[in-house]
Coordinates of C-alpha atoms in Angstrom, one line a residue:
X1 CA 0.0 0.0 0.0
X2 CA 2.7 2.5 1.0
X3 CA 4.6 1.9 -2.3
X4 CA 1.6 2.1 -4.6
X5 CA -0.5 4.9 -3.1
X6 CA 2.1 7.8 -3.6
X7 CA 3.8 6.2 -6.6
X8 CA 0.9 5.8 -9.0
X9 CA -1.7 8.2 -10.3
X10 CA -4.4 8.5 -12.9
X11 CA -3.1 9.3 -16.4
X12 CA -6.4 10.9 -17.6
X13 CA -8.6 13.5 -16.1
X14 CA -11.6 11.2 -15.7
X15 CA -10.8 10.4 -12.1
X16 CA -9.4 12.7 -9.4
X17 CA -6.0 11.6 -8.2
X18 CA -7.0 11.3 -4.5
X19 CA -10.0 9.2 -5.5
X20 CA -7.6 6.5 -6.8
X21 CA -5.4 6.9 -3.7
X22 CA -8.4 6.6 -1.4
X23 CA -9.6 3.5 -3.3
X24 CA -6.1 1.9 -2.9
X25 CA -5.9 2.7 0.8
X26 CA -9.4 1.4 1.4
X27 CA -9.1 -1.9 -0.6
X28 CA -5.5 -2.7 0.6
X29 CA -6.2 -1.9 4.2
X30 CA -9.4 -4.0 4.4
X31 CA -7.7 -6.7 2.3
X32 CA -4.8 -6.9 4.8
X33 CA -7.3 -7.0 7.7
X34 CA -9.0 -10.0 6.0
X35 CA -5.7 -11.8 5.6
X36 CA -4.9 -11.3 9.3
X37 CA -8.4 -12.5 10.3
X38 CA -8.2 -15.6 8.1
X39 CA -4.7 -16.4 9.5
X40 CA -6.0 -16.0 13.0
X41 CA -8.9 -18.3 12.3
X42 CA -6.6 -21.0 11.2
X43 CA -4.0 -20.5 13.9
X44 CA -5.0 -18.2 16.8
X45 CA -2.5 -15.5 17.6
X46 CA -2.1 -13.0 20.4
X47 CA -3.2 -9.6 19.1
X48 CA -2.4 -6.3 20.6
X49 CA -5.0 -3.6 21.6
X50 CA -3.6 -0.2 22.3
X51 CA -5.4 2.7 23.9
X52 CA -4.7 4.8 20.8
X53 CA -7.4 2.7 19.1
X54 CA -10.1 4.5 21.0
X55 CA -9.3 7.9 19.4
X56 CA -10.3 7.2 15.8
X57 CA -13.1 4.9 16.9
X58 CA -14.5 7.7 19.1
X59 CA -14.3 10.1 16.1
X60 CA -16.0 7.5 13.8
X61 CA -18.7 6.9 16.4
X62 CA -19.4 10.7 16.8
X63 CA -19.4 11.1 13.0
X64 CA -22.1 8.4 12.7
X65 CA -24.1 10.0 15.5
X66 CA -23.9 13.5 13.8
X67 CA -25.6 12.1 10.7
X68 CA -28.8 12.2 12.7
X69 CA -28.8 16.0 13.1
X70 CA -26.1 17.3 10.7
X71 CA -25.1 16.6 7.1
X72 CA -25.8 12.9 6.7
X73 CA -23.7 12.3 3.6
X74 CA -20.6 14.1 4.8
X75 CA -20.9 12.7 8.3
X76 CA -21.0 9.2 6.8
X77 CA -17.8 10.0 4.8
X78 CA -16.0 11.1 7.9
X79 CA -17.1 8.0 9.8
X80 CA -15.8 5.8 7.0
X81 CA -12.5 7.7 6.9
X82 CA -11.9 7.3 10.6
X83 CA -12.9 3.6 10.5
X84 CA -10.3 2.9 7.8
X85 CA -7.8 4.9 9.9
X86 CA -8.6 2.6 12.8
X87 CA -8.0 -0.5 10.7
X88 CA -4.6 0.7 9.5
X89 CA -3.7 1.7 13.1
X90 CA -4.6 -1.7 14.5
X91 CA -2.7 -3.5 11.7
X92 CA 0.4 -1.4 12.3
X93 CA 0.3 -1.9 16.0
X94 CA 0.3 -5.6 15.5
X95 CA 3.5 -5.5 13.3
X96 CA 6.6 -6.7 15.1
X97 CA 9.2 -3.9 15.5
X98 CA 11.7 -6.2 13.8
X99 CA 9.6 -6.0 10.6
X100 CA 9.5 -2.3 10.4
X101 CA 13.0 -1.9 8.9
X102 CA 12.7 -4.9 6.6
X103 CA 9.2 -4.1 5.2
X104 CA 7.2 -1.1 6.2
X105 CA 9.8 1.6 6.2
X106 CA 11.3 0.4 2.9
X107 CA 7.8 0.5 1.5
X108 CA 7.3 4.1 2.7
X109 CA 10.8 5.0 1.3
X110 CA 10.2 3.6 -2.2
X111 CA 6.7 5.0 -2.5
X112 CA 7.9 8.6 -1.8
X113 CA 11.0 8.2 -3.9
X114 CA 9.0 7.1 -7.0
X115 CA 6.6 10.0 -6.4
X116 CA 9.7 12.3 -6.2
X117 CA 10.8 11.1 -9.6
X118 CA 7.6 12.2 -11.2
X119 CA 7.7 15.6 -9.4
X120 CA 11.2 16.3 -10.6
X121 CA 10.3 15.3 -14.2
X122 CA 7.4 17.7 -14.0
X123 CA 9.7 20.5 -12.8
X124 CA 12.5 19.9 -15.3
X125 CA 10.2 19.2 -18.3
X126 CA 6.6 19.2 -19.5
X127 CA 6.1 15.6 -18.3
X128 CA 2.4 15.1 -18.5
X129 CA 1.7 11.5 -17.6
X130 CA -0.6 12.5 -14.7
X131 CA -3.4 15.0 -14.7
X132 CA -2.1 18.1 -12.9
X133 CA -3.1 21.2 -11.1
X134 CA -0.2 23.4 -9.8
X135 CA 3.0 21.7 -10.9
X136 CA 5.0 19.8 -9.8
X137 CA 2.3 17.8 -8.0
X138 CA 3.7 14.3 -8.9
X139 CA 0.7 11.9 -8.6
X140 CA -1.0 14.2 -6.1
X141 CA -2.5 16.7 -8.6
X142 CA -1.4 19.6 -6.3
X143 CA 2.2 20.3 -5.4
X144 CA 1.2 21.2 -1.8
X145 CA -0.3 17.7 -1.3
X146 CA 2.8 16.1 -2.6
X147 CA 5.2 18.2 -0.5
X148 CA 3.1 17.5 2.7
X149 CA 3.4 13.7 2.1
X150 CA 7.1 13.9 1.1
X151 CA 8.2 15.8 4.2
X152 CA 6.2 13.3 6.5
X153 CA 7.9 10.3 4.7
X154 CA 11.4 11.9 4.9
X155 CA 12.2 10.7 8.5
X156 CA 11.7 7.1 7.4
X157 CA 14.2 7.4 4.6
X158 CA 16.7 9.0 6.9
X159 CA 16.2 6.1 9.3
X160 CA 17.1 3.6 6.6
X161 CA 20.3 5.6 5.9
X162 CA 21.3 5.7 9.6
X163 CA 20.7 1.9 9.9
X164 CA 22.3 0.9 6.6
X165 CA 25.0 -1.7 7.2
X166 CA 26.2 -2.0 3.6
X167 CA 28.2 1.0 2.3
X168 CA 26.8 0.7 -1.2
X169 CA 23.2 0.7 0.1
X170 CA 24.0 3.7 2.3
X171 CA 25.5 5.6 -0.7
X172 CA 22.4 4.9 -2.8
X173 CA 20.1 6.0 0.0
X174 CA 22.1 9.3 0.4
X175 CA 21.6 10.0 -3.3
X176 CA 17.9 9.2 -3.2
X177 CA 17.3 11.3 -0.1
X178 CA 19.1 14.2 -1.7
X179 CA 16.9 13.7 -4.8
X180 CA 13.7 13.6 -2.6
X181 CA 14.8 16.8 -0.8
X182 CA 15.2 18.5 -4.2
X183 CA 11.6 17.4 -5.1
X184 CA 10.3 19.1 -1.9
X185 CA 12.2 22.3 -2.7
X186 CA 10.7 22.2 -6.2
X187 CA 7.2 22.6 -4.8
X188 CA 8.0 25.8 -2.9
X189 CA 5.4 24.7 -0.3
X190 CA 6.2 26.9 2.7
X191 CA 4.7 24.7 5.3
X192 CA 6.8 21.8 4.1
X193 CA 9.9 24.0 4.0
X194 CA 9.2 25.1 7.5
X195 CA 8.8 21.5 8.6
X196 CA 12.1 20.6 6.8
X197 CA 13.9 23.4 8.8
X198 CA 12.6 21.9 12.0
X199 CA 13.6 18.4 11.0
X200 CA 17.1 19.7 10.2
X201 CA 17.4 21.1 13.7
X202 CA 15.9 17.8 15.2
X203 CA 18.4 15.5 13.5
X204 CA 21.4 16.3 15.8
X205 CA 19.2 15.7 18.8
X206 CA 18.2 12.3 17.5
X207 CA 21.7 11.4 16.5
X208 CA 22.9 12.1 20.0
X209 CA 20.0 10.5 21.8
X210 CA 20.1 7.2 19.7
X211 CA 23.8 7.2 19.0
X212 CA 24.3 3.6 20.4
X213 CA 21.6 2.2 18.1
X214 CA 22.7 3.9 14.8
X215 CA 24.6 1.5 12.6
X216 CA 26.2 4.2 10.4
X217 CA 28.2 5.4 13.5
X218 CA 30.0 2.1 13.6
X219 CA 31.7 3.0 10.3
X220 CA 34.8 5.0 10.1
X221 CA 34.7 8.7 10.2
X222 CA 35.7 9.0 6.6
X223 CA 32.7 6.9 5.4
X224 CA 30.3 9.0 7.4
X225 CA 31.8 12.2 5.9
X226 CA 31.6 10.6 2.4
X227 CA 27.8 9.9 3.0
X228 CA 27.2 13.5 4.1
X229 CA 29.1 14.8 1.0
X230 CA 27.1 12.6 -1.4
X231 CA 23.8 13.7 0.1
X232 CA 24.7 17.4 0.1
X233 CA 26.3 17.2 -3.3
X234 CA 23.1 15.5 -4.8
X235 CA 21.0 18.2 -3.1
X236 CA 23.0 21.1 -4.4
X237 CA 23.8 19.6 -7.8
X238 CA 20.2 18.7 -8.7
X239 CA 18.7 21.6 -6.9
X240 CA 20.7 24.0 -9.1
X241 CA 19.0 22.8 -12.4
X242 CA 16.5 25.3 -13.7
X243 CA 12.9 24.5 -14.5
X244 CA 11.9 23.9 -18.1
X245 CA 8.2 23.4 -17.4
X246 CA 6.2 25.8 -19.5
X247 CA 3.5 26.3 -16.8
X248 CA 6.2 27.1 -14.1
X249 CA 8.1 29.3 -16.5
X250 CA 5.0 31.4 -16.9
X251 CA 4.3 31.4 -13.2
X252 CA 7.8 31.9 -11.6
X253 CA 10.3 32.3 -14.5
X254 CA 13.4 30.2 -15.0
X255 CA 14.4 29.2 -11.5
X256 CA 16.1 26.3 -9.9
X257 CA 14.6 24.3 -7.1
X258 CA 16.9 26.0 -4.6
X259 CA 16.0 29.5 -5.9
X260 CA 12.3 28.6 -6.0
X261 CA 12.3 27.5 -2.3
X262 CA 14.3 30.5 -1.1
X263 CA 11.9 32.8 -3.0
X264 CA 8.9 31.2 -1.4
X265 CA 10.4 31.4 2.1
X266 CA 11.3 35.1 1.7
X267 CA 7.7 35.8 0.4
X268 CA 6.5 35.4 3.9
X269 CA 7.9 38.8 4.7
X270 CA 6.1 40.6 1.9
X271 CA 3.1 42.7 3.1
X272 CA 0.9 41.7 0.2
X273 CA 1.0 38.1 1.4
X274 CA -1.2 39.2 4.4
X275 CA -3.6 41.4 2.3
X276 CA -4.1 39.6 -0.9
X277 CA -1.9 36.5 -0.8
X278 CA -2.7 32.9 0.2
X279 CA -2.1 33.6 3.9
X280 CA -4.8 36.3 3.9
X281 CA -7.2 33.7 2.4
X282 CA -6.4 31.2 5.1
X283 CA -6.7 33.9 7.8
X284 CA -10.2 34.6 6.6
X285 CA -11.1 30.9 6.8
X286 CA -9.5 30.5 10.2
X287 CA -11.4 33.5 11.6
X288 CA -14.7 32.0 10.3
X289 CA -13.8 28.7 11.8
X290 CA -13.0 30.2 15.2
X291 CA -16.5 31.9 15.2
X292 CA -18.0 28.5 14.3
X293 CA -16.2 26.9 17.3
X294 CA -17.3 29.6 19.7
X295 CA -20.9 29.2 18.5
X296 CA -20.9 25.4 18.8
X297 CA -18.4 24.6 21.6
X298 CA -20.0 21.4 22.8
X299 CA -21.6 19.6 19.9
X300 CA -19.7 21.1 17.0
X301 CA -21.5 21.5 13.7
X302 CA -21.3 17.8 12.8
X303 CA -18.6 15.7 11.1
X304 CA -17.8 17.0 7.6
X305 CA -20.2 19.9 7.9
X306 CA -17.6 22.7 8.0
X307 CA -17.9 23.4 4.3
X308 CA -21.7 23.4 4.5
X309 CA -22.0 25.9 7.3
X310 CA -18.9 28.1 7.1
X311 CA -20.6 30.8 5.0
X312 CA -22.8 31.5 8.0
X313 CA -19.7 32.4 10.1
X314 CA -17.8 34.6 7.6
X315 CA -17.4 38.3 8.1
X316 CA -20.3 40.4 6.7
X317 CA -18.2 42.0 4.0
X318 CA -16.5 38.7 2.9
X319 CA -16.5 38.5 -0.9
X320 CA -14.3 35.4 -1.1
X321 CA -15.9 32.0 -1.9
X322 CA -15.4 29.4 0.8
X323 CA -13.0 26.5 0.3
X324 CA -13.8 22.9 0.9
X325 CA -11.6 22.7 4.1
X326 CA -10.5 25.1 6.8
X327 CA -6.8 24.6 5.9
X328 CA -6.1 23.9 9.6
X329 CA -6.8 20.4 10.8
X330 CA -7.0 21.4 14.5
X331 CA -9.6 24.2 14.0
X332 CA -11.7 22.0 11.7
X333 CA -11.6 19.1 14.1
X334 CA -12.8 21.3 16.9
X335 CA -15.4 23.1 14.8
X336 CA -16.9 19.8 13.5
X337 CA -16.6 17.5 16.6
X338 CA -16.9 20.0 19.5
X339 CA -16.0 18.5 22.9
X340 CA -15.2 15.2 21.3
X341 CA -12.6 16.9 19.1
X342 CA -11.0 18.6 22.2
X343 CA -10.8 15.3 24.0
X344 CA -9.2 13.5 21.0
X345 CA -6.8 16.3 20.3
X346 CA -5.6 16.8 23.9
X347 CA -5.2 13.0 24.5
X348 CA -3.3 12.7 21.2
X349 CA -0.9 15.6 22.0
X350 CA -0.5 14.3 25.5
X351 CA 0.4 10.9 24.3
X352 CA 2.9 12.3 21.8
X353 CA 4.6 14.4 24.6
X354 CA 4.8 11.3 26.8
X355 CA 6.2 9.2 23.9
X356 CA 8.9 11.9 23.2
X357 CA 9.8 12.0 26.9
X358 CA 10.0 8.2 27.1
X359 CA 12.3 8.2 24.0
X360 CA 14.5 10.8 25.8
X361 CA 14.5 9.5 29.4
X362 CA 13.9 5.8 29.4
X363 CA 17.3 4.1 29.6
X364 CA 16.1 0.5 29.9
X365 CA 17.6 -2.0 27.3
X366 CA 14.2 -2.6 25.7
X367 CA 13.4 1.1 25.4
X368 CA 16.9 1.8 23.9
X369 CA 16.3 -0.9 21.3
X370 CA 13.3 0.8 19.9
X371 CA 14.4 4.4 20.6
X372 CA 15.5 5.2 17.0
X373 CA 12.4 3.9 15.3
X374 CA 10.2 5.6 18.0
X375 CA 12.1 8.9 17.3
X376 CA 11.6 8.4 13.6
X377 CA 7.8 8.0 14.0
X378 CA 7.7 11.0 16.3
X379 CA 9.6 13.1 13.7
X380 CA 7.2 12.1 11.0
X381 CA 4.2 13.0 13.1
X382 CA 5.8 16.3 14.0
X383 CA 6.2 17.1 10.3
X384 CA 2.5 16.3 9.9
X385 CA 1.5 18.5 12.8
X386 CA 3.4 21.4 11.3
X387 CA 1.9 21.1 7.8
X388 CA -1.6 20.5 9.4
X389 CA -1.6 24.1 10.6
X390 CA -2.1 25.5 7.1
X391 CA -3.4 22.5 5.1
X392 CA -5.6 19.4 5.4
X393 CA -3.2 16.4 5.1
X394 CA -5.3 14.2 7.5
X395 CA -8.0 14.2 4.8
X396 CA -5.7 13.1 2.0
X397 CA -5.6 9.3 1.5
X398 CA -1.8 9.0 1.4
X399 CA -0.9 11.3 4.2
X400 CA -3.7 10.0 6.4
X401 CA -2.5 6.4 5.9
X402 CA 1.0 7.5 6.8
X403 CA -0.3 9.3 9.9
X404 CA -2.1 6.1 11.1
X405 CA 1.1 4.0 10.4
X406 CA 3.3 6.5 12.3
X407 CA 1.0 6.3 15.3
X408 CA 1.0 2.5 15.0
X409 CA 4.8 2.4 15.1
X410 CA 4.6 4.2 18.5
X411 CA 2.0 1.7 19.6
X412 CA 4.2 -1.2 18.5
X413 CA 7.1 0.3 20.4
X414 CA 5.0 0.6 23.5
X415 CA 4.1 -3.1 23.1
X416 CA 7.7 -4.1 22.8
X417 CA 8.6 -2.1 25.9
X418 CA 5.7 -3.6 27.9
X419 CA 5.7 -7.4 27.8
X420 CA 3.1 -7.5 30.5
X421 CA -0.4 -6.1 30.1
X422 CA -1.0 -2.5 31.2
X423 CA -3.7 0.1 31.0
X424 CA -2.0 1.3 27.8
X425 CA -1.4 -2.0 26.0
X426 CA -2.8 -5.5 26.4
X427 CA -2.8 -8.7 24.4
X428 CA -5.7 -11.1 23.8
X429 CA -6.5 -14.1 21.7
X430 CA -9.9 -13.7 20.1
X431 CA -12.3 -16.6 20.5
X432 CA -13.7 -18.3 17.4
X433 CA -17.1 -16.6 17.6
X434 CA -15.5 -13.1 17.7
X435 CA -13.2 -14.0 14.7
X436 CA -16.2 -15.2 12.7
X437 CA -18.1 -12.0 13.4
X438 CA -15.0 -9.8 12.5
X439 CA -14.4 -11.9 9.4
X440 CA -18.0 -11.4 8.3
X441 CA -17.7 -7.6 9.0
X442 CA -14.4 -7.4 7.0
X443 CA -15.9 -9.4 4.1
X444 CA -18.9 -7.1 4.0
X445 CA -16.7 -4.1 4.2
X446 CA -14.6 -5.3 1.2
X447 CA -17.8 -5.8 -0.8
X448 CA -18.9 -2.2 0.1
X449 CA -15.4 -0.9 -0.7
X450 CA -15.5 -2.4 -4.2
X451 CA -19.0 -1.0 -4.8
X452 CA -18.0 2.5 -3.5
X453 CA -14.9 2.5 -5.7
X454 CA -16.8 1.4 -8.8
X455 CA -19.5 4.0 -8.1
X456 CA -17.0 6.8 -7.4
X457 CA -15.1 6.0 -10.6
X458 CA -18.3 5.9 -12.7
X459 CA -19.6 9.1 -11.2
X460 CA -16.4 11.1 -11.7
X461 CA -16.0 9.7 -15.3
X462 CA -19.6 10.9 -16.1
X463 CA -19.2 14.3 -14.5
X464 CA -15.7 15.0 -16.0
X465 CA -16.8 13.9 -19.5
X466 CA -19.9 16.1 -19.2
X467 CA -17.7 19.0 -18.1
X468 CA -15.3 18.6 -21.0
X469 CA -18.1 18.4 -23.5
X470 CA -19.7 21.5 -22.0
X471 CA -16.4 23.4 -22.1
X472 CA -15.9 22.4 -25.8
X473 CA -19.4 23.7 -26.6
X474 CA -19.3 26.9 -24.5
X475 CA -15.8 27.9 -25.8
X476 CA -16.6 27.5 -29.4
X477 CA -17.4 30.4 -31.7
X478 CA -21.1 29.6 -31.9
X479 CA -22.3 27.5 -28.9
X480 CA -25.9 27.8 -29.9
X481 CA -25.4 26.4 -33.4
X482 CA -27.6 23.3 -34.0
X483 CA -24.3 21.5 -34.8
X484 CA -23.7 21.1 -31.1
X485 CA -27.2 19.8 -30.3
X486 CA -26.1 16.1 -30.1
X487 CA -23.0 17.0 -28.0
X488 CA -25.1 19.1 -25.7
X489 CA -27.6 16.3 -25.2
X490 CA -24.8 13.9 -24.4
X491 CA -23.3 16.3 -21.9
X492 CA -26.6 16.7 -20.2
X493 CA -27.1 13.0 -20.0
X494 CA -23.6 12.5 -18.5
X495 CA -24.2 15.2 -15.9
X496 CA -27.6 13.8 -14.9
X497 CA -26.0 10.3 -14.5
X498 CA -23.2 11.7 -12.4
X499 CA -25.5 13.8 -10.2
X500 CA -27.8 10.8 -9.8
X501 CA -24.9 8.7 -8.5
X502 CA -23.6 11.4 -6.2
X503 CA -25.9 14.5 -5.7
X504 CA -23.4 15.9 -3.2
X505 CA -20.5 16.5 -5.6
X506 CA -20.2 20.3 -5.3
X507 CA -16.6 20.4 -6.6
X508 CA -17.4 19.1 -10.2
X509 CA -21.1 19.8 -10.8
X510 CA -20.8 23.5 -10.3
X511 CA -18.0 23.7 -12.9
X512 CA -20.3 22.1 -15.5
X513 CA -23.1 24.5 -14.6
X514 CA -20.8 27.5 -15.2
X515 CA -20.0 26.2 -18.6
X516 CA -23.6 25.9 -19.5
X517 CA -24.1 29.5 -18.4
X518 CA -21.2 30.5 -20.7
X519 CA -23.1 28.8 -23.5
X520 CA -26.3 30.6 -22.6
X521 CA -28.2 27.5 -21.5
X522 CA -29.6 28.8 -18.2
X523 CA -32.3 26.0 -18.0
X524 CA -29.8 23.2 -17.7
X525 CA -27.4 25.3 -15.6
X526 CA -30.3 25.9 -13.2
X527 CA -30.9 22.2 -12.3
X528 CA -27.2 21.6 -11.8
X529 CA -26.9 24.6 -9.5
X530 CA -30.0 23.4 -7.6
X531 CA -28.5 20.0 -7.1
X532 CA -25.5 21.6 -5.4
X533 CA -27.7 23.9 -3.4
X534 CA -29.7 21.0 -2.0
X535 CA -26.5 19.7 -0.4
X536 CA -24.8 23.1 0.3
X537 CA -27.6 25.5 0.9
X538 CA -25.4 28.4 2.3
X539 CA -22.8 28.9 -0.5
X540 CA -23.3 32.4 -1.7
X541 CA -22.0 31.9 -5.2
X542 CA -24.4 29.0 -5.8
X543 CA -27.4 30.9 -4.4
X544 CA -26.5 34.0 -6.5
X545 CA -26.2 31.8 -9.6
X546 CA -29.6 30.2 -9.0
X547 CA -31.1 33.7 -8.6
X548 CA -29.4 34.8 -11.9
X549 CA -30.7 31.7 -13.7
X550 CA -34.3 32.4 -12.6
X551 CA -33.8 36.0 -13.6
X552 CA -32.7 35.0 -17.1
X553 CA -35.7 32.7 -17.4
X554 CA -38.1 35.4 -16.3
X555 CA -39.0 33.9 -13.0
X556 CA -38.8 37.1 -10.9
X557 CA -40.5 35.8 -7.8
X558 CA -38.0 32.9 -7.6
X559 CA -35.2 35.4 -8.2
X560 CA -36.4 37.6 -5.3
X561 CA -36.7 34.5 -3.1
X562 CA -33.1 33.4 -3.6
X563 CA -31.8 37.0 -3.3
X564 CA -33.5 37.2 0.1
X565 CA -31.9 33.8 1.0
X566 CA -28.5 35.2 0.0
X567 CA -29.1 38.5 1.8
X568 CA -29.6 36.8 5.1
X569 CA -26.1 35.2 4.8
X570 CA -24.0 37.8 3.0
X571 CA -26.0 40.9 2.0
X572 CA -22.8 42.7 0.8
X573 CA -21.6 39.9 -1.5
X574 CA -20.9 41.5 -4.9
X575 CA -22.5 38.6 -6.8
X576 CA -25.8 39.1 -4.9
X577 CA -25.8 42.9 -5.4
X578 CA -25.1 42.4 -9.1
X579 CA -28.1 40.1 -9.6
X580 CA -30.3 42.5 -7.6
X581 CA -29.2 45.4 -9.8
X582 CA -30.0 43.4 -12.9
X583 CA -33.4 42.4 -11.5
X584 CA -34.3 46.0 -10.8
X585 CA -33.4 46.9 -14.4
X586 CA -35.3 44.0 -15.9
X587 CA -38.4 45.0 -13.9
X588 CA -38.2 48.6 -15.2
X589 CA -36.9 50.3 -12.0
X590 CA -34.1 52.0 -13.8
X591 CA -33.4 54.7 -11.1
X592 CA -32.9 52.1 -8.3
X593 CA -30.8 49.9 -10.7
X594 CA -28.6 52.9 -11.6
X595 CA -28.0 53.8 -8.0
X596 CA -27.0 50.2 -7.1
X597 CA -24.8 49.8 -10.2
X598 CA -22.9 53.1 -9.3
X599 CA -22.4 51.8 -5.8
X600 CA -20.9 48.6 -7.2
X601 CA -18.6 50.5 -9.5
X602 CA -17.4 52.6 -6.6
X603 CA -16.6 49.3 -4.8
X604 CA -14.6 48.2 -7.9
X605 CA -17.1 45.5 -8.8
X606 CA -17.2 45.6 -12.6
X607 CA -19.3 43.0 -14.4
X608 CA -19.9 43.3 -18.2
X609 CA -23.6 43.1 -17.6
X610 CA -23.5 46.1 -15.3
X611 CA -21.5 48.1 -17.8
X612 CA -24.0 47.3 -20.5

């Protein structure tokens, strides 16, 4: 799983990259669970239960409960996500610590290394095997998603280097780690670069703390120096090669990976970053999320419901459309899960602090034996905690799976250090009846996983094909030419099929509706917008578009109704004021329309319809 998920992607645009990764994590995690249960049924084994297991199970339980009063579909998605997290965590806890180096850590290393190859090819050329957003995104569609995963996987690659007993393997690892570091620099993701700086400061501490367990220190000084030179030489040499990707050349100019990363780091000091840059956008979302937390401190708004309700908590003059996530995992967890989120977050952070102290202070032989692998897992989680302050890596399939496995490494180390049962760790042999029940549950889960994967793939294929057809028609010279009638009918059929499979797909359905608007087909754009509105009833842009569609179709009473709905949420939103001005003009109230249009112009809101 850890090789395939980051290493492979979708070569076409007919499935989102994280949909493939989610399917791989889902199927391989449940498949591994099935293998373990079948093995235990044939030959019972002691299995470990760690107190960490209660955290994702508590979140999954609350997510299921929240479906009764909050957004049922999104709550169900969150419940499924945390249940899969629980399965991966339990499987990892039951891996013997001796197997980490031989199997799991190598899998993580090779997965991120292959992903780094794709990212570098995208930076140095117009390598287009995988559908991409901002380059270089490797197989992750977005460079930030790739950088977040790569920085969390980096400590495991370094662990392999420190424990390499063969000089040739150590030299190869030094080259690959240098290459992977260059790939991270290529992205220019500032949260990942910050995490990398923290990791660089952390390495000397780990080297000192675990010096007796590090195999590379048993080599001569010259060999250690040679490894450092190879790693730094690879980093500097490859990091000095300029980009030749046309998209990046238009965006940043001809820069090397090192220049790109330095430029991104220094951009933090620019004033415009806090007024119109990405940080200002995130600040707006964090402020709205904080208001959401204060308004719902106990129950939260319900699992997954942040994106549904956040428009209600934005500042009155907010013109920016909301994003799908808060770009801060801690704030979103507290906003959605309320008191349960606080409990989980505090217990998790407390456990990590205790684990770090145990790694530092416990001098027993058993603790020393696992100190390096424990420090590695803690370093990976620390990287994740840093990038989680400005992103949503817990929700990405690859990074979420790595998070679960890193926690499971700590759990397995606890098991190795505590041969006797304690409140934290205990072992049990499941009776045959329990195994049969779990086996039936795992089998049913696998069937559902295959059905969900097939439905997701079919849904996205239909929606994306419909969008591409709609774009082709709308951006032609004559979108209303009868020549396009068959293609338009096909696009509508595809969209209806996709919406029928998943009526909650705000991300794609609204794109198709916008293209039908561009083509002048307000009738079909209307039902697409309405399907999104049924699932996300507070998104201002969607409400304004529905009002505009009714206006264009002559339904003034419906237009007025949706304008009133929007006015209760964001009365100053430019899109709402624009539709209101147009409605006044259409209804013959020219004076009131002129006054409103002049106010919009004074606020620098310029739409072609208003100018006309």
